[in-house]
XYZ file of C-alpha atoms in Angstrom:
527
model
C -22.692 -35.618 11.549
C -26.321 -35.587 10.335
C -25.460 -37.821 7.403
C -23.557 -40.189 9.690
C -26.485 -40.504 12.165
C -29.182 -41.116 9.585
C -27.192 -43.438 7.358
C -25.836 -45.735 10.097
C -28.659 -47.601 11.971
C -26.133 -49.676 13.978
C -25.148 -46.658 16.037
C -27.339 -45.607 18.957
C -28.331 -42.042 19.718
C -26.182 -41.926 22.849
C -23.139 -43.150 20.931
C -23.836 -40.680 18.198
C -24.022 -37.885 20.765
C -20.751 -38.999 22.334
C -19.084 -39.105 18.929
C -20.693 -35.778 18.050
C -19.187 -34.082 21.088
C -15.802 -35.742 20.489
C -15.617 -34.625 16.876
C -16.840 -31.167 17.828
C -14.140 -30.904 20.444
C -11.535 -31.963 17.898
C -12.838 -29.387 15.418
C -12.832 -26.641 18.039
C -9.322 -27.602 19.086
C -8.066 -27.565 15.523
C -9.734 -24.203 14.951
C -8.122 -22.699 18.039
C -4.789 -24.152 17.015
C -4.990 -22.683 13.533
C -6.109 -19.335 14.960
C -3.175 -19.343 17.353
C -0.759 -20.191 14.563
C -2.177 -17.407 12.421
C -1.830 -14.969 15.321
C 1.806 -15.929 15.737
C 2.473 -15.666 12.014
C 0.579 -12.424 11.450
C 1.287 -10.682 14.720
C 4.605 -12.014 15.938
C 6.527 -12.718 12.757
C 4.697 -10.237 10.493
C 5.440 -12.225 7.368
C 4.093 -9.942 4.619
C 3.291 -12.594 2.036
C 0.991 -14.514 4.426
C -0.824 -11.393 5.598
C -4.593 -11.850 6.128
C -5.108 -8.688 4.065
C -4.345 -10.761 0.990
C -7.945 -12.009 1.135
C -10.596 -9.949 -0.593
C -13.464 -9.239 1.777
C -16.443 -11.387 1.009
C -14.796 -13.367 -1.782
C -12.128 -15.352 0.054
C -9.931 -15.121 -3.040
C -6.353 -13.909 -3.005
C -4.922 -11.617 -5.670
C -1.388 -10.542 -6.473
C 0.649 -8.469 -8.873
C 3.732 -9.951 -10.441
C 7.011 -10.064 -8.583
C 10.423 -9.730 -10.237
C 13.207 -12.276 -10.223
C 16.472 -11.237 -8.634
C 19.164 -12.054 -11.197
C 22.003 -11.167 -8.848
C 21.900 -8.074 -6.626
C 19.514 -6.226 -8.942
C 16.868 -5.415 -6.322
C 17.755 -1.730 -6.871
C 16.390 -1.971 -10.416
C 13.436 -4.203 -9.520
C 11.979 -1.602 -7.170
C 12.264 1.091 -9.854
C 10.453 -1.095 -12.376
C 7.665 -1.811 -9.876
C 7.369 1.888 -9.024
C 7.140 2.842 -12.700
C 4.419 0.243 -13.224
C 2.335 2.021 -10.569
C 2.526 5.362 -12.432
C -0.287 5.348 -14.987
C 0.934 8.405 -16.889
C 4.384 6.863 -17.400
C 2.881 3.688 -18.828
C 0.747 5.878 -21.124
C 3.851 7.855 -22.057
C 5.608 4.690 -23.254
C 2.527 3.644 -25.204
C 2.452 7.025 -26.928
C 6.120 6.763 -27.858
C 5.541 3.384 -29.448
C 2.462 4.650 -31.275
C 4.103 7.784 -32.718
C 7.543 6.542 -33.698
C 6.402 5.545 -37.179
C 8.862 2.679 -37.504
C 7.930 -0.724 -38.935
C 7.893 -3.564 -36.361
C 11.187 -5.128 -37.482
C 13.004 -1.780 -37.404
C 11.386 -0.892 -34.086
C 12.718 -4.067 -32.466
C 16.203 -3.212 -33.726
C 16.296 0.490 -32.860
C 14.115 0.615 -29.728
C 14.882 -2.545 -27.710
C 14.758 -0.804 -24.323
C 11.451 0.935 -24.996
C 9.851 -2.292 -26.203
C 11.205 -4.413 -23.345
C 10.249 -1.862 -20.684
C 6.753 -1.295 -22.082
C 6.074 -5.033 -22.233
C 7.334 -5.655 -18.688
C 5.388 -2.768 -17.154
C 2.254 -4.011 -18.876
C 2.730 -7.436 -17.260
C 3.413 -5.820 -13.887
C 0.135 -3.883 -14.142
C -1.989 -7.037 -14.328
C -3.611 -8.282 -11.115
C -3.808 -12.081 -10.947
C -5.290 -14.720 -8.669
C -2.003 -16.629 -8.578
C 1.587 -15.842 -7.761
C 3.869 -15.093 -10.670
C 7.485 -13.962 -10.771
C 8.464 -12.132 -13.958
C 11.937 -11.910 -15.437
C 13.521 -8.442 -15.904
C 16.317 -9.865 -18.063
C 15.038 -8.229 -21.278
C 15.064 -4.747 -19.723
C 18.460 -5.296 -18.120
C 19.994 -6.527 -21.355
C 18.635 -3.581 -23.364
C 19.643 -1.088 -20.665
C 23.196 -2.455 -20.538
C 23.750 -1.153 -24.106
C 23.449 2.425 -22.813
C 25.018 2.138 -19.342
C 27.939 -0.233 -19.836
C 29.764 1.561 -17.002
C 26.885 0.868 -14.584
C 26.981 -2.788 -13.528
C 23.399 -4.030 -13.282
C 24.333 -7.204 -11.381
C 26.113 -5.498 -8.483
C 24.666 -3.541 -5.598
C 23.839 -0.071 -6.867
C 21.851 2.961 -5.787
C 18.191 2.859 -6.830
C 18.026 6.604 -7.559
C 21.005 6.309 -9.920
C 19.378 3.360 -11.688
C 16.197 5.412 -12.088
C 18.029 8.317 -13.740
C 20.091 5.990 -15.944
C 16.892 4.341 -17.154
C 15.190 7.634 -18.053
C 18.271 9.030 -19.803
C 18.724 5.805 -21.765
C 15.094 5.907 -22.895
C 15.519 9.476 -24.082
C 18.716 8.650 -25.957
C 17.131 5.648 -27.636
C 14.026 7.522 -28.726
C 15.859 10.641 -29.915
C 18.160 8.594 -32.134
C 15.134 7.246 -33.950
C 14.122 10.779 -34.908
C 17.339 12.710 -35.396
C 20.252 11.526 -37.552
C 23.319 10.849 -35.440
C 25.680 13.869 -35.089
C 23.451 16.162 -37.124
C 23.485 19.881 -36.371
C 20.314 21.799 -35.607
C 20.651 23.614 -38.947
C 20.851 20.307 -40.811
C 17.743 19.042 -39.046
C 15.659 22.141 -39.723
C 16.650 22.189 -43.396
C 15.993 18.508 -43.940
C 12.614 16.955 -44.689
C 12.655 15.128 -41.374
C 9.365 13.771 -40.093
C 10.093 15.636 -36.884
C 9.417 19.001 -38.506
C 6.826 17.949 -41.023
C 3.536 19.760 -40.543
C 0.678 17.316 -40.690
C -2.586 18.738 -41.894
C -5.032 19.084 -39.042
C -2.449 18.095 -36.401
C 0.120 19.898 -34.290
C 3.642 20.258 -35.710
C 5.847 17.202 -35.393
C 8.464 19.369 -33.698
C 6.053 20.101 -30.833
C 5.110 16.444 -30.520
C 8.773 15.495 -30.511
C 9.434 17.979 -27.706
C 6.573 16.513 -25.692
C 8.021 13.051 -26.116
C 11.553 14.072 -25.205
C 10.385 15.935 -22.100
C 8.717 13.089 -20.309
C 6.349 12.951 -17.325
C 9.220 13.069 -14.796
C 10.719 16.288 -16.169
C 10.359 19.379 -14.005
C 12.272 22.623 -13.526
C 13.886 24.190 -10.468
C 14.266 27.966 -10.433
C 16.940 29.820 -8.453
C 16.009 33.437 -7.669
C 18.541 35.999 -6.440
C 16.828 39.222 -5.340
C 17.929 42.516 -3.811
C 15.836 43.528 -0.832
C 16.936 47.187 -1.096
C 15.786 47.900 -4.644
C 13.411 44.885 -5.002
C 15.035 43.799 -8.248
C 15.671 40.258 -9.407
C 19.423 40.028 -9.886
C 19.476 36.612 -11.488
C 17.038 33.898 -12.411
C 18.472 30.485 -13.270
C 16.637 27.311 -14.230
C 17.702 23.695 -14.046
C 15.880 20.619 -15.268
C 15.276 17.731 -12.859
C 13.796 14.259 -13.078
C 14.264 13.378 -9.416
C 13.952 16.080 -6.766
C 16.695 15.690 -4.105
C 15.555 16.698 -0.610
C 17.706 16.740 2.500
C 16.123 15.692 5.822
C 15.995 18.211 8.635
C 18.776 17.307 11.095
C 19.197 18.070 14.789
C 22.354 19.166 16.605
C 23.598 15.569 16.691
C 23.361 15.383 12.882
C 20.488 12.898 13.124
C 17.090 13.181 11.435
C 14.863 15.358 13.598
C 12.108 13.510 15.430
C 8.812 14.108 13.658
C 10.490 15.217 10.424
C 8.043 15.253 7.520
C 8.232 15.560 3.752
C 6.742 19.045 4.025
C 9.569 19.995 6.404
C 12.072 18.798 3.793
C 10.344 20.857 1.088
C 10.313 23.928 3.335
C 14.015 23.419 4.035
C 14.676 23.085 0.295
C 12.821 26.317 -0.560
C 13.795 28.366 2.502
C 14.904 31.936 1.803
C 18.662 32.361 2.250
C 19.770 35.830 3.385
C 23.005 37.247 1.952
C 24.552 40.197 3.809
C 27.017 42.744 2.392
C 25.935 42.012 -1.167
C 27.001 44.505 -3.824
C 24.004 45.192 -6.051
C 24.757 46.904 -9.383
C 21.256 48.330 -9.634
C 21.608 49.919 -6.208
C 24.887 51.469 -7.394
C 23.171 52.932 -10.479
C 20.414 54.420 -8.304
C 22.965 55.941 -5.920
C 25.078 57.256 -8.793
C 22.059 58.880 -10.464
C 21.088 60.610 -7.210
C 24.702 61.743 -6.747
C 24.777 63.391 -10.170
C 21.313 64.936 -9.722
C 22.389 66.665 -6.491
C 25.444 68.263 -8.063
C 25.180 71.933 -8.935
C 25.981 71.196 -12.566
C 23.944 68.080 -13.151
C 24.727 66.112 -16.281
C 21.261 65.130 -17.489
C 22.661 62.871 -20.193
C 24.588 60.813 -17.674
C 21.628 60.714 -15.285
C 19.368 59.438 -18.057
C 21.920 56.789 -19.028
C 22.156 55.590 -15.419
C 18.383 55.487 -14.990
C 17.764 53.611 -18.229
C 20.659 51.157 -18.020
C 19.646 47.491 -17.798
C 22.974 45.785 -18.439
C 23.972 45.660 -14.807
C 27.394 44.173 -14.214
C 28.444 44.388 -17.866
C 27.776 48.065 -18.647
C 30.312 50.894 -18.886
C 28.471 53.238 -16.529
C 31.214 53.216 -13.894
C 33.600 54.640 -16.483
C 31.651 57.925 -16.462
C 33.200 58.794 -13.120
C 36.833 59.476 -12.301
C 38.342 56.906 -9.978
C 38.254 59.252 -7.000
C 34.691 60.390 -7.745
C 32.943 57.016 -7.871
C 29.969 57.323 -5.492
C 29.929 54.887 -2.596
C 26.842 52.831 -1.951
C 26.036 50.876 1.145
C 25.932 47.097 0.982
C 22.656 45.621 -0.103
C 20.607 42.876 1.484
C 20.004 40.035 -0.944
C 18.007 36.837 -0.755
C 18.366 33.587 -2.626
C 15.639 30.981 -2.946
C 14.922 27.776 -4.819
C 11.435 27.066 -6.164
C 9.804 24.396 -8.293
C 9.110 26.525 -11.351
C 7.574 23.758 -13.461
C 5.797 20.763 -11.965
C 6.256 17.334 -13.552
C 3.367 14.996 -14.175
C 5.097 12.465 -11.924
C 7.119 13.795 -9.007
C 9.968 11.540 -7.908
C 11.495 12.635 -4.606
C 14.845 11.343 -3.373
C 15.233 11.679 0.391
C 18.992 12.028 0.813
C 19.942 9.638 3.597
C 23.616 9.217 2.651
C 25.969 11.215 4.855
C 29.412 11.051 6.486
C 30.356 10.888 10.148
C 33.044 12.881 11.935
C 35.659 10.391 10.769
C 34.690 10.893 7.144
C 33.108 7.446 6.837
C 29.881 7.066 4.830
C 26.803 6.452 6.970
C 23.068 6.194 6.390
C 20.720 8.598 8.158
C 18.204 6.385 9.950
C 14.789 7.560 11.012
C 11.237 7.886 9.797
C 10.306 10.824 7.572
C 6.539 11.045 7.395
C 4.890 11.634 4.030
C 1.248 12.128 3.012
C -0.969 10.165 0.660
C -1.930 13.488 -0.901
C 0.753 16.143 -1.435
C -0.059 19.768 -2.226
C 2.976 21.205 -4.025
C 1.502 24.672 -4.636
C 3.293 26.351 -1.657
C 6.644 25.548 -3.261
C 5.789 26.472 -6.852
C 5.832 29.752 -8.774
C 6.533 33.155 -7.271
C 7.985 31.903 -4.026
C 10.018 35.108 -3.610
C 6.910 37.005 -2.543
C 7.466 36.090 1.101
C 10.553 35.795 3.233
C 8.969 33.280 5.527
C 8.449 30.570 2.920
C 5.070 28.985 2.127
C 1.981 31.013 2.922
C -0.469 30.230 5.750
C -3.223 28.840 3.512
C -0.912 26.313 1.895
C 0.672 25.326 5.195
C -2.743 24.828 6.786
C -3.577 22.437 3.960
C -0.362 20.523 4.612
C -0.799 20.424 8.374
C -4.338 19.161 8.199
C -3.543 15.544 7.385
C -7.122 14.456 7.958
C -8.418 16.872 5.332
C -5.784 15.646 2.865
C -6.735 12.042 3.552
C -10.436 12.788 3.024
C -9.712 14.634 -0.210
C -7.446 11.814 -1.415
C -10.171 9.222 -0.818
C -12.865 11.478 -2.249
C -10.902 11.913 -5.471
C -10.354 8.160 -5.730
C -14.029 7.460 -5.122
C -15.154 10.142 -7.554
C -12.950 8.646 -10.275
C -14.459 5.291 -9.411
C -18.010 6.603 -9.803
C -17.185 7.785 -13.298
C -16.158 4.245 -14.255
C -18.879 2.146 -12.554
C -22.339 1.688 -14.100
C -25.127 2.983 -11.885
C -27.303 0.590 -9.946
C -24.577 -1.476 -8.270
C -23.961 -1.754 -4.546
C -20.490 -0.318 -5.044
C -22.004 2.939 -6.252
C -24.200 3.341 -3.178
C -21.286 2.619 -0.865
C -19.098 5.066 -2.752
C -21.769 7.781 -2.616
C -21.998 7.365 1.137
C -18.239 7.667 1.465
C -18.223 10.801 -0.669
C -20.912 12.393 1.492
C -19.076 11.472 4.653
C -15.768 12.736 3.379
C -17.264 15.970 2.090
C -18.954 16.728 5.385
C -15.786 16.159 7.399
C -13.446 18.195 5.179
C -13.145 21.977 5.170
C -13.534 24.408 2.295
C -12.432 23.138 -1.129
C -8.971 24.062 -2.330
C -8.582 26.858 -4.900
C -8.023 25.814 -8.502
C -4.354 26.866 -8.367
C -3.770 24.438 -5.502
C -5.818 21.641 -7.036
C -3.600 21.732 -10.128
C -0.603 20.930 -7.916
C -2.129 17.993 -6.029
C -0.217 14.731 -6.177
C -1.320 11.273 -5.102
C 1.194 8.775 -3.742
C 1.964 5.959 -6.204
C 5.005 4.130 -4.837
C 7.458 4.127 -1.926
C 10.947 2.626 -2.144
C 12.527 1.503 1.116
C 16.145 0.523 1.752
C 17.266 -1.904 4.456
C 20.837 -1.974 5.685
C 23.761 0.420 5.592
C 25.397 2.597 2.951
C 26.927 0.601 0.143
C 24.876 -2.534 0.781
C 21.576 -3.919 1.989
C 18.319 -4.573 0.180
C 15.580 -2.583 -1.554
C 11.826 -3.238 -1.380
C 8.878 -1.240 -2.664
C 5.293 -0.419 -1.746
C 3.285 0.195 -4.897
C -0.249 1.236 -5.620
C -2.451 -0.789 -7.944
C -5.124 1.183 -9.737
C -8.066 -1.136 -9.109
C -9.288 -4.483 -7.859
C -9.459 -7.331 -10.349
C -12.634 -8.536 -11.948
C -13.474 -11.862 -10.168
C -14.662 -13.310 -13.480
C -11.441 -12.303 -15.252
C -8.504 -11.728 -12.864
C -6.290 -10.695 -15.747
C -8.433 -7.624 -16.446
C -8.662 -4.938 -13.737
C -12.172 -3.713 -12.929
C -12.011 0.064 -12.909
C -13.451 1.947 -9.995
C -13.189 -0.306 -6.930
C -10.534 1.799 -5.249
C -6.775 1.697 -4.774
C -4.852 -1.205 -3.295
C -1.288 -1.378 -2.002
C 1.242 -4.182 -2.339
C 4.558 -4.733 -0.627
C 7.067 -6.267 -3.045
C 10.518 -7.602 -2.276
C 11.816 -9.061 -5.545
C 9.608 -12.158 -6.030
C 7.644 -11.875 -2.766
C 4.348 -9.984 -3.035
C 1.740 -9.254 -0.371
C -1.131 -6.821 -0.011
C -0.764 -4.250 2.769
C -2.732 -1.380 4.259
C -2.231 2.369 3.853
C -0.872 2.487 7.411
C 1.841 0.000 6.458
C 2.789 2.186 3.498
C 2.893 5.402 5.533
C 5.076 3.687 8.135
C 7.852 2.935 5.643
C 11.300 4.463 6.059
C 11.265 5.897 2.555
C 14.239 6.742 0.398
C 12.330 7.323 -2.870
C 8.770 8.594 -3.211
C 6.717 8.609 -6.409
C 3.775 11.023 -6.603
C 1.484 11.311 -9.623
C -0.372 14.538 -10.356
C -4.120 14.063 -9.985
């Protein structure tokens, strides 16, 4: 308007004022119209890929991670690939495999097509860009199809099954590069295989091979059967897992209980099961030894054998007594409990929503199961048989106090950021203030045993629709904001960001949006 008034002497001041007000009114009207449209789009329709949170504060620039093309009902695999890209230790795991295989490039491409294709795709998915891009998962799908020919990758499938198929296929591919096909363990140990070659100054190749085969998702579940009468452990079984299956807590109508949380599911998974009228062999030995000791002519040799026997259930101690003289022992009280005996680096949790109704038809359990940004797994790890009531009060207080967990989660993120940012920048001062605030509002620090079992949320997979169909989408964490001068290179230390991804559609979302998801798969990475 100023340029128009000074550069046009044929227009009077009054006319200029009239035109000024007219143009201003038009501008105000257009602004209100655009604001109203945005309100409708953002508030009413909630279209994720036009969310105002896509804009970086202060910069006005929009950043994205890559989406994935849907090649025909493969959304179940796309969400797994996006979730894996958010797990830093898994990406590092693949890099280490490629660095330690020792194969020349041409042989590597022939023998490790899945590892190469997956590593390359996850690297592309980890880049934050200032433009939309949709990547093609065809290379991974083609390589994976060699190992799972029975699992159709272009039909609707279960995402948790695809996840396990992918991990097993990776292990098979890598192990074949080290061990000759159909070789016995004796053949391998006698051969001059690189797996068992001791490198000077390094750890044995066998140990490195074991570390590679047991990846970051591998954990162990322990099953403990104990006798409450004699306090002995009757059996201790272990089973490997790569995805921890948890059942939701249901009400009397067989629906998910209102307010059900991930911690409730873990408590239900590790709850102590009481077994009545259990026959304990150790209790029988104790009773039999007392029986012989009370006899007038005690047989010390038999008493000693009973007291020192450890082969319960398979020993011949009962044969020392005539059939009519076998001492009776009352039934024992036994307990059975599951624990997480070895924690994985990355904890994948499958919330089991598939069920059947009274007519035997498959249904999906609908309902929100709340989950934290920071998960403390220590109450469900180790010697869980020490209490009949499940997790101890200290651990449960940590879980219940969501505000403390949130403060600790943000404090850890900020502290990692401070280690990566040069001093003197505004970001450092802001981060220091946040650390001080978070420290003052949180309670006493967690013990070291609990800190070693802390997991930060990396990705959330959500399923829309019913059993046997529908669509998968994923919320995934991105490690850092991009460098404005080089969007292709993340700038470490500016905090975590979350994206909602549905195949090729990508939008940035808030933590509240993530925590509001109706999750079916959760990915937590140990901090």
